[in-house]
GROMACS .gro file of C-alpha atoms in nm:
model
   77
    1MET     CA    1  -0.003  17.989  -0.766
    2SER     CA    2   0.115  17.814  -0.449
    3GLU     CA    3   0.466  17.855  -0.322
    4ARG     CA    4   0.700  17.556  -0.345
    5PRO     CA    5   0.802  17.402  -0.013
    6VAL     CA    6   1.155  17.457   0.112
    7LYS     CA    7   1.354  17.159   0.245
    8TYR     CA    8   1.510  17.198   0.592
    9HIS     CA    9   1.763  16.971   0.762
   10TRP     CA   10   1.712  16.898   1.130
   11ILE     CA   11   1.914  16.736   1.408
   12ILE     CA   12   1.784  16.658   1.756
   13THR     CA   13   1.949  16.495   2.056
   14LEU     CA   14   1.737  16.368   2.346
   15GLN     CA   15   1.844  16.239   2.684
   16LYS     CA   16   1.643  16.066   2.957
   17PRO     CA   17   1.732  15.884   3.281
   18ALA     CA   18   1.669  15.510   3.257
   19GLY     CA   19   1.753  15.395   3.607
   20VAL     CA   20   2.021  15.441   3.870
   21GLY     CA   21   2.334  15.563   3.694
   22VAL     CA   22   2.189  15.501   3.347
   23ILE     CA   23   2.109  15.776   3.098
   24ASN     CA   24   1.977  15.701   2.750
   25THR     CA   25   2.079  15.940   2.474
   26VAL     CA   26   1.978  15.941   2.110
   27THR     CA   27   2.050  16.169   1.816
   28ARG     CA   28   1.837  16.166   1.503
   29SER     CA   29   1.845  16.376   1.188
   30GLY     CA   30   1.648  16.415   0.869
   31THR     CA   31   1.479  16.660   0.639
   32VAL     CA   32   1.137  16.821   0.641
   33ASP     CA   33   0.956  17.030   0.381
   34ALA     CA   34   0.797  17.356   0.496
   35THR     CA   35   0.588  17.609   0.308
   36ALA     CA   36   0.558  17.982   0.366
   37GLY     CA   37   0.384  18.054   0.695
   38THR     CA   38   0.501  17.735   0.866
   39THR     CA   39   0.646  17.811   1.209
   40ARG     CA   40   0.961  17.671   1.369
   41SER     CA   41   0.740  17.561   1.657
   42ALA     CA   42   0.514  17.356   1.428
   43VAL     CA   43   0.814  17.190   1.263
   44TYR     CA   44   0.969  17.113   1.604
   45ASP     CA   45   0.642  16.957   1.726
   46GLN     CA   46   0.620  16.744   1.409
   47ILE     CA   47   0.978  16.621   1.447
   48ARG     CA   48   0.945  16.561   1.819
   49LYS     CA   49   0.637  16.343   1.760
   50PHE     CA   50   0.826  16.150   1.491
   51VAL     CA   51   1.125  16.086   1.720
   52ASP     CA   52   0.900  15.995   2.015
   53GLN     CA   53   0.736  15.728   1.795
   54GLU     CA   54   1.070  15.606   1.658
   55VAL     CA   55   1.239  15.588   2.000
   56PRO     CA   56   0.958  15.549   2.256
   57GLU     CA   57   1.194  15.487   2.548
   58LEU     CA   58   1.308  15.850   2.517
   59LYS     CA   59   0.958  15.997   2.489
   60GLY     CA   60   0.944  16.302   2.714
   61GLY     CA   61   1.323  16.319   2.736
   62ASN     CA   62   1.519  16.642   2.762
   63VAL     CA   63   1.633  16.811   2.442
   64MET     CA   64   2.011  16.846   2.460
   65PHE     CA   65   2.054  16.977   2.104
   66TRP     CA   66   1.818  17.105   1.835
   67SER     CA   67   1.901  17.249   1.494
   68LEU     CA   68   1.681  17.342   1.198
   69GLU     CA   69   1.842  17.500   0.892
   70ARG     CA   70   1.780  17.519   0.519
   71ASP     CA   71   1.906  17.204   0.356
   72ALA     CA   72   2.024  17.366   0.033
   73LEU     CA   73   2.362  17.536   0.020
   74TRP     CA   74   2.443  17.839  -0.191
   75GLY     CA   75   2.091  17.980  -0.197
   76GLY     CA   76   1.928  17.684  -0.371
   77ARG     CA   77   1.590  17.534  -0.283
   0.00000   0.00000   0.00000
């Protein structure tokens, strides 16, 4: 019997210089399903690739904020 995935909520803020005196900043959030054995690093890489595709002008930007927590409150799935 395989274990059910657990839903996690993520938030990431990226920042990257875009010229003299100009800094682009973007914050994105969403959810991701992870199964037992999935690492935080793998989830981060997956989300970073997603955001880099969604906002290509910030690809390679600095991470100013990153959060990954269970989406369910009160011990739910």
